[in-house]
Amino acid sequence: MNQIYYSRFESPVGPLLLAGSKTGLQLVSFGAGNRTKRVEPEWRRDDSAFVEVVRQLQSYFIGERKTFDLALVLEGTDFQRRVWTALRKIPYGETISYKELAEIIGSPKAVRAVGAANGANPIPIIIPCHRVIGNDGSLTGFGGGLPLKKHLLELESQQLKLI
């Protein structure tokens, strides 16, 4: 079993818990929200393991980074990993609906399952699940809460206007 390391990052959207192994990042958890994760007793703190993650997140928050280039370890079902891979292809500053995402992965009738997989995304922001919205354009479901989802979408929208 791989040792899990963790660090904390005080981001512009609040504290983030980062966790992963030497193989790659496995978790980004918001300090608040309905999917907040806690440090497990067997995890070991190692801020040096997350220097590049923090650097890229900082660059994202100031509008310099549109995509992330990090080693990720995705633990989930094949279906979840398909959804998470598709999420990474949604362009910065754009949104798609859960229905569109289901169509993209070749499962047009699996809209609810796509929503559940999106909600189970262990690496939000880096895997941009915040870019998925309701079919009617409404903001729906986000582990960090809807105000944070709105903030991230506005951040990306504002940065695009500056280009």
mmCIF file of C-alpha atoms in Angstrom:
data_model
loop_
_atom_site.group_PDB
_atom_site.id
_atom_site.type_symbol
_atom_site.label_atom_id
_atom_site.label_comp_id
_atom_site.label_asym_id
_atom_site.label_seq_id
_atom_site.Cartn_x
_atom_site.Cartn_y
_atom_site.Cartn_z
ATOM 1 C CA MET A 1 0.000 0.000 0.000
ATOM 2 C CA ASN A 2 1.290 3.439 -0.944
ATOM 3 C CA GLN A 3 1.880 5.959 1.798
ATOM 4 C CA ILE A 4 -0.567 8.872 1.516
ATOM 5 C CA TYR A 5 0.839 12.335 2.099
ATOM 6 C CA TYR A 6 -1.108 15.506 2.652
ATOM 7 C CA SER A 7 -0.742 19.248 2.812
ATOM 8 C CA ARG A 8 -3.015 22.216 3.309
ATOM 9 C CA PHE A 9 -3.268 25.186 0.972
ATOM 10 C CA GLU A 10 -4.912 28.474 1.910
ATOM 11 C CA SER A 11 -6.463 29.305 -1.449
ATOM 12 C CA PRO A 12 -8.517 32.332 -2.505
ATOM 13 C CA VAL A 13 -11.617 30.100 -2.185
ATOM 14 C CA GLY A 14 -10.758 28.898 1.303
ATOM 15 C CA PRO A 15 -8.603 26.155 2.746
ATOM 16 C CA LEU A 16 -7.924 23.127 0.579
ATOM 17 C CA LEU A 17 -6.727 19.731 1.752
ATOM 18 C CA LEU A 18 -4.396 18.111 -0.782
ATOM 19 C CA ALA A 19 -3.549 14.416 -0.569
ATOM 20 C CA GLY A 20 -1.789 11.871 -2.696
ATOM 21 C CA SER A 21 1.040 9.418 -3.006
ATOM 22 C CA LYS A 22 4.425 9.711 -4.680
ATOM 23 C CA THR A 23 2.585 8.543 -7.817
ATOM 24 C CA GLY A 24 0.278 11.570 -7.965
ATOM 25 C CA LEU A 25 -2.453 13.750 -6.535
ATOM 26 C CA GLN A 26 -5.516 11.842 -5.309
ATOM 27 C CA LEU A 27 -7.580 14.431 -3.463
ATOM 28 C CA VAL A 28 -8.470 18.100 -3.321
ATOM 29 C CA SER A 29 -11.014 18.766 -0.593
ATOM 30 C CA PHE A 30 -12.656 22.052 0.280
ATOM 31 C CA GLY A 31 -12.629 23.202 3.901
ATOM 32 C CA ALA A 32 -16.406 23.552 3.792
ATOM 33 C CA GLY A 33 -19.199 21.905 1.872
ATOM 34 C CA ASN A 34 -20.986 18.594 1.799
ATOM 35 C CA ARG A 35 -18.029 16.526 0.564
ATOM 36 C CA THR A 36 -15.319 17.763 2.923
ATOM 37 C CA LYS A 37 -12.672 15.133 3.655
ATOM 38 C CA ARG A 38 -10.554 14.875 6.773
ATOM 39 C CA VAL A 39 -6.951 13.795 7.244
ATOM 40 C CA GLU A 40 -6.774 10.070 7.961
ATOM 41 C CA PRO A 41 -4.639 8.962 10.939
ATOM 42 C CA GLU A 42 -2.220 7.006 8.733
ATOM 43 C CA TRP A 43 -1.520 9.944 6.394
ATOM 44 C CA ARG A 44 1.752 11.803 6.766
ATOM 45 C CA ARG A 45 2.123 15.559 6.317
ATOM 46 C CA ASP A 46 4.620 16.514 3.622
ATOM 47 C CA ASP A 47 4.209 20.005 2.190
ATOM 48 C CA SER A 48 7.148 19.453 -0.178
ATOM 49 C CA ALA A 49 5.177 16.758 -2.041
ATOM 50 C CA PHE A 50 2.629 19.370 -3.153
ATOM 51 C CA VAL A 51 4.801 22.310 -4.204
ATOM 52 C CA GLU A 52 3.901 21.912 -7.889
ATOM 53 C CA VAL A 53 0.201 21.397 -7.121
ATOM 54 C CA VAL A 54 0.137 24.602 -5.080
ATOM 55 C CA ARG A 55 2.108 26.493 -7.749
ATOM 56 C CA GLN A 56 -0.365 25.472 -10.449
ATOM 57 C CA LEU A 57 -3.390 26.249 -8.279
ATOM 58 C CA GLN A 58 -1.994 29.700 -7.464
ATOM 59 C CA SER A 59 -1.429 30.295 -11.171
ATOM 60 C CA TYR A 60 -5.024 29.213 -11.889
ATOM 61 C CA PHE A 61 -6.479 31.534 -9.254
ATOM 62 C CA ILE A 62 -4.718 34.586 -10.716
ATOM 63 C CA GLY A 63 -5.864 33.676 -14.222
ATOM 64 C CA GLU A 64 -2.525 32.599 -15.688
ATOM 65 C CA ARG A 65 -3.303 28.860 -15.910
ATOM 66 C CA LYS A 66 -6.163 27.449 -17.955
ATOM 67 C CA THR A 67 -5.268 23.732 -17.672
ATOM 68 C CA PHE A 68 -3.360 21.661 -15.153
ATOM 69 C CA ASP A 69 -0.391 19.419 -15.854
ATOM 70 C CA LEU A 70 -0.181 17.170 -12.822
ATOM 71 C CA ALA A 71 0.107 13.443 -12.224
ATOM 72 C CA LEU A 72 -3.273 12.280 -10.942
ATOM 73 C CA VAL A 73 -4.271 9.007 -9.318
ATOM 74 C CA LEU A 74 -7.953 8.434 -9.982
ATOM 75 C CA GLU A 75 -9.569 5.765 -7.873
ATOM 76 C CA GLY A 76 -13.086 4.970 -8.958
ATOM 77 C CA THR A 77 -15.141 2.787 -11.237
ATOM 78 C CA ASP A 78 -14.478 2.645 -14.969
ATOM 79 C CA PHE A 79 -17.614 4.752 -15.495
ATOM 80 C CA GLN A 80 -16.467 7.386 -12.997
ATOM 81 C CA ARG A 81 -13.018 7.579 -14.597
ATOM 82 C CA ARG A 82 -14.642 8.044 -18.033
ATOM 83 C CA VAL A 83 -16.661 10.952 -16.657
ATOM 84 C CA TRP A 84 -13.620 12.483 -14.927
ATOM 85 C CA THR A 85 -11.547 12.178 -18.111
ATOM 86 C CA ALA A 86 -14.295 13.930 -20.081
ATOM 87 C CA LEU A 87 -14.464 16.700 -17.473
ATOM 88 C CA ARG A 88 -10.803 17.524 -18.104
ATOM 89 C CA LYS A 89 -11.685 18.255 -21.749
ATOM 90 C CA ILE A 90 -14.237 20.983 -20.976
ATOM 91 C CA PRO A 91 -12.500 24.202 -22.029
ATOM 92 C CA TYR A 92 -11.641 26.852 -19.454
ATOM 93 C CA GLY A 93 -14.466 29.344 -19.034
ATOM 94 C CA GLU A 94 -17.057 27.124 -20.717
ATOM 95 C CA THR A 95 -19.869 25.033 -19.286
ATOM 96 C CA ILE A 96 -21.787 21.995 -20.443
ATOM 97 C CA SER A 97 -24.862 20.265 -19.097
ATOM 98 C CA TYR A 98 -24.983 16.879 -17.427
ATOM 99 C CA LYS A 99 -26.935 15.676 -20.478
ATOM 100 C CA GLU A 100 -24.193 16.869 -22.837
ATOM 101 C CA LEU A 101 -21.577 15.176 -20.657
ATOM 102 C CA ALA A 102 -23.533 11.911 -20.777
ATOM 103 C CA GLU A 103 -23.624 12.168 -24.571
ATOM 104 C CA ILE A 104 -19.890 12.910 -24.754
ATOM 105 C CA ILE A 105 -19.018 9.734 -22.867
ATOM 106 C CA GLY A 106 -21.360 7.680 -25.050
ATOM 107 C CA SER A 107 -24.028 7.056 -22.402
ATOM 108 C CA PRO A 108 -26.810 9.504 -23.321
ATOM 109 C CA LYS A 109 -29.363 7.871 -21.003
ATOM 110 C CA ALA A 110 -27.039 7.900 -17.988
ATOM 111 C CA VAL A 111 -27.553 11.552 -17.021
ATOM 112 C CA ARG A 112 -28.138 10.776 -13.324
ATOM 113 C CA ALA A 113 -25.151 8.425 -13.180
ATOM 114 C CA VAL A 114 -23.034 11.137 -14.813
ATOM 115 C CA GLY A 115 -24.246 13.569 -12.143
ATOM 116 C CA ALA A 116 -23.302 11.111 -9.402
ATOM 117 C CA ALA A 117 -19.854 10.526 -10.919
ATOM 118 C CA ASN A 118 -19.371 14.271 -11.298
ATOM 119 C CA GLY A 119 -20.288 14.705 -7.626
ATOM 120 C CA ALA A 120 -17.823 11.992 -6.626
ATOM 121 C CA ASN A 121 -14.909 13.749 -8.364
ATOM 122 C CA PRO A 122 -12.058 13.580 -5.830
ATOM 123 C CA ILE A 123 -9.987 16.342 -7.439
ATOM 124 C CA PRO A 124 -12.244 19.376 -8.028
ATOM 125 C CA ILE A 125 -10.873 22.502 -9.698
ATOM 126 C CA ILE A 126 -8.090 20.469 -11.337
ATOM 127 C CA ILE A 127 -10.725 18.133 -12.767
ATOM 128 C CA PRO A 128 -13.214 20.936 -13.461
ATOM 129 C CA CYS A 129 -16.531 19.474 -12.319
ATOM 130 C CA HIS A 130 -17.657 23.046 -11.592
ATOM 131 C CA ARG A 131 -18.069 23.521 -15.356
ATOM 132 C CA VAL A 132 -21.079 21.185 -15.467
ATOM 133 C CA ILE A 133 -24.474 22.840 -15.035
ATOM 134 C CA GLY A 134 -28.130 21.915 -15.241
ATOM 135 C CA ASN A 135 -29.777 21.434 -18.633
ATOM 136 C CA ASP A 136 -31.671 24.698 -18.074
ATOM 137 C CA GLY A 137 -28.444 26.604 -17.357
ATOM 138 C CA SER A 138 -28.886 26.554 -13.587
ATOM 139 C CA LEU A 139 -26.082 25.900 -11.158
ATOM 140 C CA THR A 140 -26.616 22.534 -9.550
ATOM 141 C CA GLY A 141 -24.659 20.352 -7.172
ATOM 142 C CA PHE A 142 -21.106 21.058 -6.112
ATOM 143 C CA GLY A 143 -19.167 19.548 -3.217
ATOM 144 C CA GLY A 144 -17.850 22.955 -2.171
ATOM 145 C CA GLY A 145 -21.320 24.509 -2.305
ATOM 146 C CA LEU A 146 -23.076 26.495 -5.019
ATOM 147 C CA PRO A 147 -21.571 29.870 -4.008
ATOM 148 C CA LEU A 148 -18.093 28.428 -4.574
ATOM 149 C CA LYS A 149 -19.140 26.912 -7.917
ATOM 150 C CA LYS A 150 -20.472 30.317 -8.974
ATOM 151 C CA HIS A 151 -17.229 31.957 -7.825
ATOM 152 C CA LEU A 152 -15.070 29.570 -9.885
ATOM 153 C CA LEU A 153 -17.205 30.080 -13.002
ATOM 154 C CA GLU A 154 -17.083 33.859 -12.547
ATOM 155 C CA LEU A 155 -13.305 33.729 -12.031
ATOM 156 C CA GLU A 156 -12.878 31.905 -15.334
ATOM 157 C CA SER A 157 -15.357 34.187 -17.100
ATOM 158 C CA GLN A 158 -13.600 37.333 -15.826
ATOM 159 C CA GLN A 159 -10.187 36.056 -16.886
ATOM 160 C CA LEU A 160 -11.447 35.324 -20.392
ATOM 161 C CA LYS A 161 -12.715 38.907 -20.671
ATOM 162 C CA LEU A 162 -9.197 40.176 -19.907
ATOM 163 C CA ILE A 163 -7.612 38.250 -22.769
#
